[in-house]
PDB file of C-alpha atoms and ligand atoms in Angstrom:
ATOM      1  CA  MET A  18       3.259 -24.855  -3.110  1.00 60.00           C
ATOM      2  CA  PRO A  19       0.889 -23.927  -0.472  1.00 78.00           C
ATOM      3  CA  ASN A  20      -2.300 -24.507  -0.731  1.00 85.00           C
ATOM      4  CA  ILE A  21      -4.391 -20.946  -1.143  1.00 93.00           C
ATOM      5  CA  ASP A  22      -7.927 -21.854  -1.181  1.00 95.00           C
ATOM      6  CA  PRO A  23      -9.297 -19.525  -3.970  1.00 95.00           C
ATOM      7  CA  GLN A  24     -12.882 -18.966  -2.751  1.00 95.00           C
ATOM      8  CA  ASN A  25     -11.788 -17.255   0.545  1.00 96.00           C
ATOM      9  CA  LEU A  26      -8.795 -14.811  -0.810  1.00 97.00           C
ATOM     10  CA  PRO A  27      -8.440 -11.703   0.785  1.00 98.00           C
ATOM     11  CA  LYS A  28      -9.955  -8.697  -1.264  1.00 98.00           C
ATOM     12  CA  HIS A  29      -7.766  -6.076  -0.225  1.00 98.00           C
ATOM     13  CA  VAL A  30      -4.000  -6.417   1.024  1.00 98.00           C
ATOM     14  CA  ALA A  31      -1.736  -3.676   1.729  1.00 99.00           C
ATOM     15  CA  ILE A  32       1.833  -4.071   2.437  1.00 99.00           C
ATOM     16  CA  ILE A  33       4.505  -2.267   4.488  1.00 98.00           C
ATOM     17  CA  MET A  34       7.132  -3.097   1.794  1.00 98.00           C
ATOM     18  CA  ASP A  35      10.875  -2.251   5.312  1.00 98.00           C
ATOM     19  CA  GLY A  36      14.461  -3.972   4.563  1.00 98.00           C
ATOM     20  CA  ASN A  37      15.889  -2.261   1.154  1.00 98.00           C
ATOM     21  CA  GLY A  38      18.347  -0.973   3.415  1.00 97.00           C
ATOM     22  CA  ARG A  39      19.595  -3.742   5.125  1.00 98.00           C
ATOM     23  CA  TRP A  40      19.555  -6.084   2.320  1.00 98.00           C
ATOM     24  CA  ALA A  41      21.793  -3.824   0.050  1.00 98.00           C
ATOM     25  CA  LYS A  42      24.367  -3.334   4.087  1.00 98.00           C
ATOM     26  CA  LYS A  43      24.333  -7.525   4.125  1.00 97.00           C
ATOM     27  CA  LYS A  44      25.191  -6.975   0.522  1.00 97.00           C
ATOM     28  CA  VAL A  45      27.138  -3.865   1.001  1.00 96.00           C
ATOM     29  CA  MET A  46      26.208  -2.161  -1.781  1.00 95.00           C
ATOM     30  CA  ASN A  47      24.699   1.527  -0.938  1.00 96.00           C
ATOM     31  CA  ARG A  48      20.871   1.527   0.118  1.00 97.00           C
ATOM     32  CA  ILE A  49      19.798   3.095  -3.355  1.00 97.00           C
ATOM     33  CA  ARG A  50      20.314  -0.194  -4.823  1.00 98.00           C
ATOM     34  CA  GLY A  51      18.559  -1.692  -1.947  1.00 98.00           C
ATOM     35  CA  HIS A  52      15.611   0.652  -3.402  1.00 98.00           C
ATOM     36  CA  GLU A  53      16.549  -0.784  -6.638  1.00 98.00           C
ATOM     37  CA  GLU A  54      16.172  -4.760  -5.786  1.00 98.00           C
ATOM     38  CA  GLY A  55      12.570  -3.144  -3.774  1.00 98.00           C
ATOM     39  CA  ALA A  56      10.765  -1.781  -6.836  1.00 98.00           C
ATOM     40  CA  GLY A  57      11.319  -5.707  -7.652  1.00 98.00           C
ATOM     41  CA  SER A  58       9.627  -7.409  -5.194  1.00 98.00           C
ATOM     42  CA  VAL A  59       6.957  -5.111  -6.178  1.00 98.00           C
ATOM     43  CA  ARG A  60       7.117  -5.743  -9.634  1.00 98.00           C
ATOM     44  CA  ASN A  61       6.811  -9.626  -8.668  1.00 98.00           C
ATOM     45  CA  ILE A  62       4.094  -8.281  -5.947  1.00 98.00           C
ATOM     46  CA  VAL A  63       2.418  -6.714  -8.353  1.00 98.00           C
ATOM     47  CA  LYS A  64       1.507  -9.660 -11.023  1.00 98.00           C
ATOM     48  CA  ALA A  65       1.683 -12.017  -8.334  1.00 98.00           C
ATOM     49  CA  SER A  66      -1.299 -10.661  -6.898  1.00 98.00           C
ATOM     50  CA  ARG A  67      -3.236 -10.523 -10.173  1.00 98.00           C
ATOM     51  CA  GLU A  68      -2.457 -13.895 -11.069  1.00 97.00           C
ATOM     52  CA  ILE A  69      -3.444 -15.076  -7.583  1.00 97.00           C
ATOM     53  CA  GLY A  70      -7.148 -12.912  -7.609  1.00 97.00           C
ATOM     54  CA  ILE A  71      -6.308 -10.203  -5.293  1.00 98.00           C
ATOM     55  CA  HIS A  72      -8.801  -7.653  -6.107  1.00 98.00           C
ATOM     56  CA  TRP A  73      -7.080  -4.263  -4.409  1.00 98.00           C
ATOM     57  CA  LEU A  74      -3.610  -3.801  -3.514  1.00 99.00           C
ATOM     58  CA  THR A  75      -2.537  -0.598  -1.349  1.00 99.00           C
ATOM     59  CA  LEU A  76       1.567  -0.942  -0.956  1.00 99.00           C
ATOM     60  CA  TYR A  77       3.733   1.830   1.726  1.00 98.00           C
ATOM     61  CA  ALA A  78       5.866   3.210  -0.831  1.00 98.00           C
ATOM     62  CA  PHE A  79       6.788   6.951   0.743  1.00 98.00           C
ATOM     63  CA  SER A  80       5.472   8.560   3.879  1.00 98.00           C
ATOM     64  CA  GLU A  81       5.273  11.530   5.231  1.00 96.00           C
ATOM     65  CA  GLU A  82       8.226  10.693   7.426  1.00 96.00           C
ATOM     66  CA  ASN A  83      10.063   9.735   5.079  1.00 97.00           C
ATOM     67  CA  TRP A  84      11.160  14.032   3.956  1.00 98.00           C
ATOM     68  CA  LYS A  85      13.182  13.554   6.947  1.00 98.00           C
ATOM     69  CA  ARG A  86      15.744  10.693   5.233  1.00 97.00           C
ATOM     70  CA  PRO A  87      19.341  12.590   3.930  1.00 97.00           C
ATOM     71  CA  LYS A  88      18.058  15.047   0.297  1.00 97.00           C
ATOM     72  CA  TYR A  89      19.812  12.395  -2.560  1.00 97.00           C
ATOM     73  CA  GLU A  90      17.533   9.355  -1.014  1.00 97.00           C
ATOM     74  CA  VAL A  91      14.461  11.641  -1.589  1.00 98.00           C
ATOM     75  CA  GLU A  92      15.716  11.932  -4.779  1.00 98.00           C
ATOM     76  CA  ALA A  93      16.881   8.691  -5.912  1.00 98.00           C
ATOM     77  CA  LEU A  94      13.543   6.959  -4.740  1.00 98.00           C
ATOM     78  CA  MET A  95      11.404   9.940  -6.506  1.00 98.00           C
ATOM     79  CA  LYS A  96      13.585   8.943  -9.819  1.00 98.00           C
ATOM     80  CA  LEU A  97      12.908   5.698  -8.816  1.00 98.00           C
ATOM     81  CA  LEU A  98       8.994   5.729  -8.393  1.00 98.00           C
ATOM     82  CA  SER A  99       8.830   7.640 -11.835  1.00 98.00           C
ATOM     83  CA  ARG A 100      10.821   4.978 -13.333  1.00 98.00           C
ATOM     84  CA  PHE A 101       8.981   2.493 -12.436  1.00 98.00           C
ATOM     85  CA  LEU A 102       5.494   4.078 -13.358  1.00 98.00           C
ATOM     86  CA  LYS A 103       6.864   4.650 -16.958  1.00 98.00           C
ATOM     87  CA  GLY A 104       8.293   0.892 -17.141  1.00 98.00           C
ATOM     88  CA  GLU A 105       5.176  -0.615 -15.754  1.00 98.00           C
ATOM     89  CA  LEU A 106       1.845   1.358 -17.379  1.00 98.00           C
ATOM     90  CA  ASP A 107       2.091  -1.704 -19.934  1.00 98.00           C
ATOM     91  CA  GLU A 108       2.058  -4.253 -17.747  1.00 97.00           C
ATOM     92  CA  MET A 109      -0.878  -2.499 -16.110  1.00 98.00           C
ATOM     93  CA  LEU A 110      -2.748  -1.942 -19.194  1.00 98.00           C
ATOM     94  CA  ASN A 111      -2.610  -5.272 -21.052  1.00 98.00           C
ATOM     95  CA  ASN A 112      -3.633  -6.701 -17.288  1.00 98.00           C
ATOM     96  CA  GLY A 113      -6.397  -4.944 -16.166  1.00 98.00           C
ATOM     97  CA  ILE A 114      -5.145  -2.997 -13.969  1.00 98.00           C
ATOM     98  CA  ARG A 115      -5.988  -0.176 -12.513  1.00 98.00           C
ATOM     99  CA  PHE A 116      -3.386   3.337 -10.847  1.00 98.00           C
ATOM    100  CA  GLN A 117      -3.847   4.678  -8.171  1.00 98.00           C
ATOM    101  CA  THR A 118      -2.844   7.288  -5.287  1.00 98.00           C
ATOM    102  CA  ILE A 119      -3.208   8.177  -1.532  1.00 98.00           C
ATOM    103  CA  GLY A 120      -1.686  10.369   0.628  1.00 98.00           C
ATOM    104  CA  ARG A 121      -0.231  14.130  -0.352  1.00 97.00           C
ATOM    105  CA  ILE A 122       0.525  14.248  -4.089  1.00 97.00           C
ATOM    106  CA  ASP A 123       0.953  17.184  -3.892  1.00 97.00           C
ATOM    107  CA  LYS A 124       4.668  17.463  -1.712  1.00 98.00           C
ATOM    108  CA  LEU A 125       5.631  15.312  -4.738  1.00 98.00           C
ATOM    109  CA  PRO A 126       8.136  16.926  -7.767  1.00 98.00           C
ATOM    110  CA  LYS A 127       6.042  17.601 -10.090  1.00 98.00           C
ATOM    111  CA  TYR A 128       7.547  15.760 -12.582  1.00 98.00           C
ATOM    112  CA  VAL A 129       6.796  12.343 -10.014  1.00 98.00           C
ATOM    113  CA  GLN A 130       2.792  14.598  -9.515  1.00 98.00           C
ATOM    114  CA  ASP A 131       3.334  14.116 -14.112  1.00 98.00           C
ATOM    115  CA  ARG A 132       3.707  10.349 -14.448  1.00 98.00           C
ATOM    116  CA  VAL A 133       1.403   9.429 -11.315  1.00 98.00           C
ATOM    117  CA  GLN A 134      -1.488  11.523 -12.815  1.00 98.00           C
ATOM    118  CA  LYS A 135      -0.267   9.939 -17.070  1.00 98.00           C
ATOM    119  CA  THR A 136      -0.572   7.178 -14.657  1.00 98.00           C
ATOM    120  CA  VAL A 137      -3.425   7.066 -13.415  1.00 98.00           C
ATOM    121  CA  GLU A 138      -6.290   9.059 -16.550  1.00 98.00           C
ATOM    122  CA  LYS A 139      -4.167   6.035 -19.027  1.00 98.00           C
ATOM    123  CA  THR A 140      -5.202   2.954 -16.553  1.00 98.00           C
ATOM    124  CA  SER A 141      -8.281   4.559 -15.145  1.00 98.00           C
ATOM    125  CA  ARG A 142     -10.913   1.793 -17.857  1.00 98.00           C
ATOM    126  CA  ASN A 143      -9.503  -1.000 -15.840  1.00 98.00           C
ATOM    127  CA  LYS A 144     -11.729  -3.207 -13.954  1.00 98.00           C
ATOM    128  CA  ASP A 145      -8.908  -6.471 -12.846  1.00 98.00           C
ATOM    129  CA  MET A 146      -6.872  -5.279 -10.256  1.00 98.00           C
ATOM    130  CA  VAL A 147      -6.657  -1.693  -8.398  1.00 98.00           C
ATOM    131  CA  LEU A 148      -2.995  -1.303  -7.186  1.00 98.00           C
ATOM    132  CA  THR A 149      -3.036   2.264  -4.600  1.00 99.00           C
ATOM    133  CA  LEU A 150       0.321   2.638  -3.584  1.00 98.00           C
ATOM    134  CA  ALA A 151       0.494   5.778  -0.536  1.00 98.00           C
ATOM    135  CA  LEU A 152       2.477   8.578  -1.253  1.00 98.00           C
ATOM    136  CA  SER A 153       3.429  11.229   1.076  1.00 98.00           C
ATOM    137  CA  TYR A 154       1.337   9.540   3.164  1.00 98.00           C
ATOM    138  CA  GLY A 155       0.754   9.337   7.079  1.00 98.00           C
ATOM    139  CA  SER A 156      -2.737   7.889   8.412  1.00 98.00           C
ATOM    140  CA  ARG A 157      -3.066  11.108  11.025  1.00 98.00           C
ATOM    141  CA  GLN A 158      -2.511  13.669   8.304  1.00 98.00           C
ATOM    142  CA  GLU A 159      -5.088  11.291   6.509  1.00 98.00           C
ATOM    143  CA  VAL A 160      -7.950  11.640   9.657  1.00 98.00           C
ATOM    144  CA  SER A 161      -6.835  15.043   9.623  1.00 98.00           C
ATOM    145  CA  ASP A 162      -8.127  15.598   6.394  1.00 98.00           C
ATOM    146  CA  ALA A 163     -10.811  13.885   6.765  1.00 98.00           C
ATOM    147  CA  ILE A 164     -12.283  15.790   9.374  1.00 98.00           C
ATOM    148  CA  GLN A 165     -11.731  18.651   8.180  1.00 98.00           C
ATOM    149  CA  LYS A 166     -13.320  17.872   5.035  1.00 98.00           C
ATOM    150  CA  ILE A 167     -16.335  17.102   7.545  1.00 98.00           C
ATOM    151  CA  ALA A 168     -16.243  20.592   9.564  1.00 98.00           C
ATOM    152  CA  LYS A 169     -16.459  22.013   6.703  1.00 98.00           C
ATOM    153  CA  ARG A 170     -19.836  20.124   5.456  1.00 98.00           C
ATOM    154  CA  VAL A 171     -21.146  21.407   8.531  1.00 98.00           C
ATOM    155  CA  GLU A 172     -20.381  25.450   8.664  1.00 98.00           C
ATOM    156  CA  SER A 173     -21.420  24.814   5.007  1.00 98.00           C
ATOM    157  CA  GLY A 174     -24.694  23.770   6.170  1.00 97.00           C
ATOM    158  CA  ASP A 175     -24.197  20.278   4.222  1.00 96.00           C
ATOM    159  CA  LEU A 176     -24.029  18.338   7.177  1.00 97.00           C
ATOM    160  CA  THR A 177     -24.855  18.600  11.514  1.00 98.00           C
ATOM    161  CA  SER A 178     -23.038  17.461  13.650  1.00 97.00           C
ATOM    162  CA  GLU A 179     -24.998  14.551  14.550  1.00 97.00           C
ATOM    163  CA  LYS A 180     -25.197  13.239  11.197  1.00 97.00           C
ATOM    164  CA  ILE A 181     -21.228  11.831  10.670  1.00 98.00           C
ATOM    165  CA  THR A 182     -21.296   8.229  10.589  1.00 98.00           C
ATOM    166  CA  GLU A 183     -18.006   5.667  11.195  1.00 98.00           C
ATOM    167  CA  GLN A 184     -19.446   5.609   6.705  1.00 98.00           C
ATOM    168  CA  ILE A 185     -19.237   9.556   6.502  1.00 98.00           C
ATOM    169  CA  ILE A 186     -15.836   9.614   8.330  1.00 98.00           C
ATOM    170  CA  SER A 187     -14.225   6.073   5.890  1.00 98.00           C
ATOM    171  CA  ASP A 188     -15.547   8.304   2.716  1.00 98.00           C
ATOM    172  CA  SER A 189     -13.467  11.021   4.011  1.00 98.00           C
ATOM    173  CA  LEU A 190     -10.706   9.470   3.780  1.00 98.00           C
ATOM    174  CA  TYR A 191      -8.597   9.014   1.141  1.00 98.00           C
ATOM    175  CA  THR A 192      -9.056   5.399   0.961  1.00 98.00           C
ATOM    176  CA  GLY A 193     -12.686   6.940   0.238  1.00 98.00           C
ATOM    177  CA  GLY A 194     -14.659   4.141  -1.815  1.00 97.00           C
ATOM    178  CA  MET A 195     -11.798   1.655  -0.837  1.00 98.00           C
ATOM    179  CA  PRO A 196     -12.841  -1.940   1.154  1.00 98.00           C
ATOM    180  CA  ASP A 197     -10.657  -1.810   4.115  1.00 98.00           C
ATOM    181  CA  PRO A 198      -7.563  -4.521   3.841  1.00 98.00           C
ATOM    182  CA  ASP A 199      -7.924  -7.612   4.533  1.00 98.00           C
ATOM    183  CA  LEU A 200      -4.460  -8.336   5.524  1.00 98.00           C
ATOM    184  CA  LEU A 201      -1.407  -6.615   6.603  1.00 98.00           C
ATOM    185  CA  ILE A 202       1.851  -7.292   5.550  1.00 98.00           C
ATOM    186  CA  ARG A 203       5.242  -6.366   6.804  1.00 98.00           C
ATOM    187  CA  THR A 204       8.138  -7.027   6.403  1.00 98.00           C
ATOM    188  CA  SER A 205      11.927  -7.242   7.469  1.00 98.00           C
ATOM    189  CA  ALA A 206      11.287  -8.579  11.315  1.00 98.00           C
ATOM    190  CA  GLU A 207       9.724  -5.011  12.272  1.00 97.00           C
ATOM    191  CA  TYR A 208       6.384  -5.181  14.116  1.00 97.00           C
ATOM    192  CA  ARG A 209       4.731  -1.912  14.466  1.00 96.00           C
ATOM    193  CA  LEU A 210       1.453   0.502  11.872  1.00 98.00           C
ATOM    194  CA  SER A 211       4.486   3.906  11.122  1.00 97.00           C
ATOM    195  CA  ASN A 212       0.324   5.537  10.612  1.00 98.00           C
ATOM    196  CA  PHE A 213      -0.405   2.646   7.550  1.00 98.00           C
ATOM    197  CA  LEU A 214      -3.925   3.147   7.244  1.00 98.00           C
ATOM    198  CA  LEU A 215      -4.724   2.802  11.325  1.00 98.00           C
ATOM    199  CA  TRP A 216      -8.880   3.337  10.564  1.00 98.00           C
ATOM    200  CA  GLN A 217      -8.977   1.516   8.191  1.00 98.00           C
ATOM    201  CA  MET A 218      -7.032  -1.465  10.190  1.00 98.00           C
ATOM    202  CA  ALA A 219      -9.509  -2.572  12.970  1.00 97.00           C
ATOM    203  CA  TYR A 220     -10.542  -5.972  11.886  1.00 96.00           C
ATOM    204  CA  THR A 221      -7.529  -6.603   9.473  1.00 97.00           C
ATOM    205  CA  GLU A 222      -4.908  -9.731  10.464  1.00 97.00           C
ATOM    206  CA  PHE A 223      -1.495  -8.742  10.156  1.00 98.00           C
ATOM    207  CA  TYR A 224       1.584 -10.979   9.734  1.00 98.00           C
ATOM    208  CA  PHE A 225       4.568 -10.217  10.035  1.00 98.00           C
ATOM    209  CA  THR A 226       7.615 -11.758   8.640  1.00 98.00           C
ATOM    210  CA  PRO A 227      11.476 -11.454   9.193  1.00 98.00           C
ATOM    211  CA  THR A 228      12.197 -11.621   5.708  1.00 98.00           C
ATOM    212  CA  LEU A 229      13.778  -8.480   3.817  1.00 98.00           C
ATOM    213  CA  TRP A 230      11.372  -6.549   1.714  1.00 98.00           C
ATOM    214  CA  PRO A 231      14.213  -6.819  -1.527  1.00 98.00           C
ATOM    215  CA  GLU A 232      13.781 -10.742  -0.450  1.00 98.00           C
ATOM    216  CA  PHE A 233      10.189 -10.799  -0.646  1.00 98.00           C
ATOM    217  CA  ARG A 234       8.548 -12.739  -3.522  1.00 98.00           C
ATOM    218  CA  LYS A 235       5.877 -14.386  -5.062  1.00 98.00           C
ATOM    219  CA  ASP A 236       6.799 -17.400  -2.855  1.00 98.00           C
ATOM    220  CA  GLU A 237       6.266 -15.864   0.376  1.00 98.00           C
ATOM    221  CA  TYR A 238       3.391 -14.141  -0.294  1.00 98.00           C
ATOM    222  CA  LEU A 239       1.606 -17.055  -1.100  1.00 98.00           C
ATOM    223  CA  GLU A 240       2.074 -18.877   1.876  1.00 97.00           C
ATOM    224  CA  ALA A 241       0.904 -15.275   3.870  1.00 98.00           C
ATOM    225  CA  ILE A 242      -1.689 -16.008   2.380  1.00 97.00           C
ATOM    226  CA  GLU A 243      -2.238 -19.732   3.254  1.00 96.00           C
ATOM    227  CA  GLU A 244      -2.075 -18.115   6.764  1.00 96.00           C
ATOM    228  CA  TYR A 245      -4.068 -15.797   6.363  1.00 96.00           C
ATOM    229  CA  GLN A 246      -6.428 -18.624   5.117  1.00 95.00           C
ATOM    230  CA  LYS A 247      -5.890 -20.528   8.716  1.00 93.00           C
ATOM    231  CA  ARG A 248      -7.430 -17.567  10.269  1.00 92.00           C
ATOM    232  CA  GLU A 249     -11.047 -17.325  11.910  1.00 78.00           C
ATOM    233  CA  ARG A 250     -12.253 -13.560  11.245  1.00 75.00           C
ATOM    234  CA  ARG A 251     -14.469 -12.146  13.584  1.00 78.00           C
ATOM    235  CA  PHE A 252     -15.199  -9.079  14.010  1.00 80.00           C
ATOM    236  CA  GLY A 253     -15.743  -9.268  17.988  1.00 82.00           C
ATOM    237  CA  ALA A 254     -18.841 -11.644  17.480  1.00 84.00           C
ATOM    238  CA  THR A 255     -17.965 -15.079  19.172  1.00 80.00           C
ATOM    239  CA  GLY A 256     -17.322 -17.958  16.401  1.00 73.00           C
ATOM    240  CA  GLU A 257     -20.277 -20.027  16.895  1.00 69.00           C
ATOM    241  CA  LYS A 258     -23.412 -19.819  13.819  1.00 58.00           C
TER     242      LYS A 258
HETATM  243  C1  LIG B 571      11.992   0.284   3.714  1.00 61.72           C
HETATM  244  O1  LIG B 571      13.087   0.781   3.338  1.00 61.72           O
HETATM  245  C2  LIG B 571      11.035   1.663   2.018  1.00 61.72           C
HETATM  246  C3  LIG B 571      10.732   2.276   1.549  1.00 61.72           C
HETATM  247  C4  LIG B 571      12.039   3.648   2.278  1.00 61.72           C
HETATM  248  C5  LIG B 571      10.327   2.432   0.721  1.00 61.72           C
HETATM  249  C6  LIG B 571      10.037   1.874  -0.255  1.00 61.72           C
HETATM  250  C7  LIG B 571      10.515   1.618  -1.792  1.00 61.72           C
HETATM  251  C8  LIG B 571      10.059   0.875  -2.310  1.00 61.72           C
HETATM  252  C9  LIG B 571       9.983  -0.730  -2.209  1.00 61.72           C
HETATM  253  C10 LIG B 571      11.487   0.954  -3.336  1.00 61.72           C
HETATM  254  C11 LIG B 571      10.916   1.574  -4.712  1.00 61.72           C
HETATM  255  C12 LIG B 571       9.031   1.757  -5.236  1.00 61.72           C
HETATM  256  C13 LIG B 571       8.134   1.776  -6.333  1.00 61.72           C
HETATM  257  C14 LIG B 571       6.908   1.431  -5.897  1.00 61.72           C
HETATM  258  C15 LIG B 571       8.511   1.362  -6.999  1.00 61.72           C
HETATM  259  P1  LIG B 571      14.276   1.300   4.796  1.00 61.72           P
HETATM  260  O2  LIG B 571      15.292   2.043   3.231  1.00 61.72           O
HETATM  261  O3  LIG B 571      13.230   1.784   5.252  1.00 61.72           O
HETATM  262  O4  LIG B 571      14.746  -0.326   4.750  1.00 61.72           O
HETATM  263  P2  LIG B 571      15.412  -0.445   6.154  1.00 61.72           P
HETATM  264  O5  LIG B 571      14.689   0.206   7.146  1.00 61.72           O
HETATM  265  O6  LIG B 571      16.288  -1.411   6.414  1.00 61.72           O
HETATM  266  O7  LIG B 571      16.823   1.094   6.280  1.00 61.72           O
END
């Protein structure tokens, strides 16, 4: 059992959940079974986060690029997502978990949008943890949306260009009001950011693992946090006090 220091937990953990397809292939199953098993890991990691005391958990569930996958796979992922939100609502309510999303939700099928909205509303008063799903999310799109928002404020006279600060940019992203991730986990031996939270991860610690997402459970999550706690975070300064 890894040794976790409760005083030095990452406030915000972001995860790129990768390898569902390869897990299914290994088991000679179709890719959809891989995503279903992946949803089991989502359940496990959400629960573990709440137990450990992680306040913010952000999961990359569907990227802007994922729309390019075959139609049947996109449809299966949408159904799985909607079923997951419905099935986990009580769990979220019983455990003080607030649910929210980042990304272009308007591109999702109407029934998924409705389910997302319902879950956001019903969990809106919860305070113990925030589960954020990135859905139809792309970091560059997020940045262009933010720039448009800021440009409109300048056009309307609410802001002048000299007054644009890092804080205003951060606040204009989908993640406005959220702290930046302290720890990023990516599974399945891929060493990329894949257009995920590019601005927000300027000082994030990275944990990469060959484990495929359906096999990533609480035991390795604790290892990732233990590894994070060994790192010295200097934010560009020297280590001297
Ligand atoms: C990557 O596996 C994963 C995804 C495309 C999406 C993540 C989706 C889930 C974990 C399932 C359901 C999510 C929720 C929130 C219930 P991949 O298909 O890219 O794997 P591969 O690279 O091995 O093909």
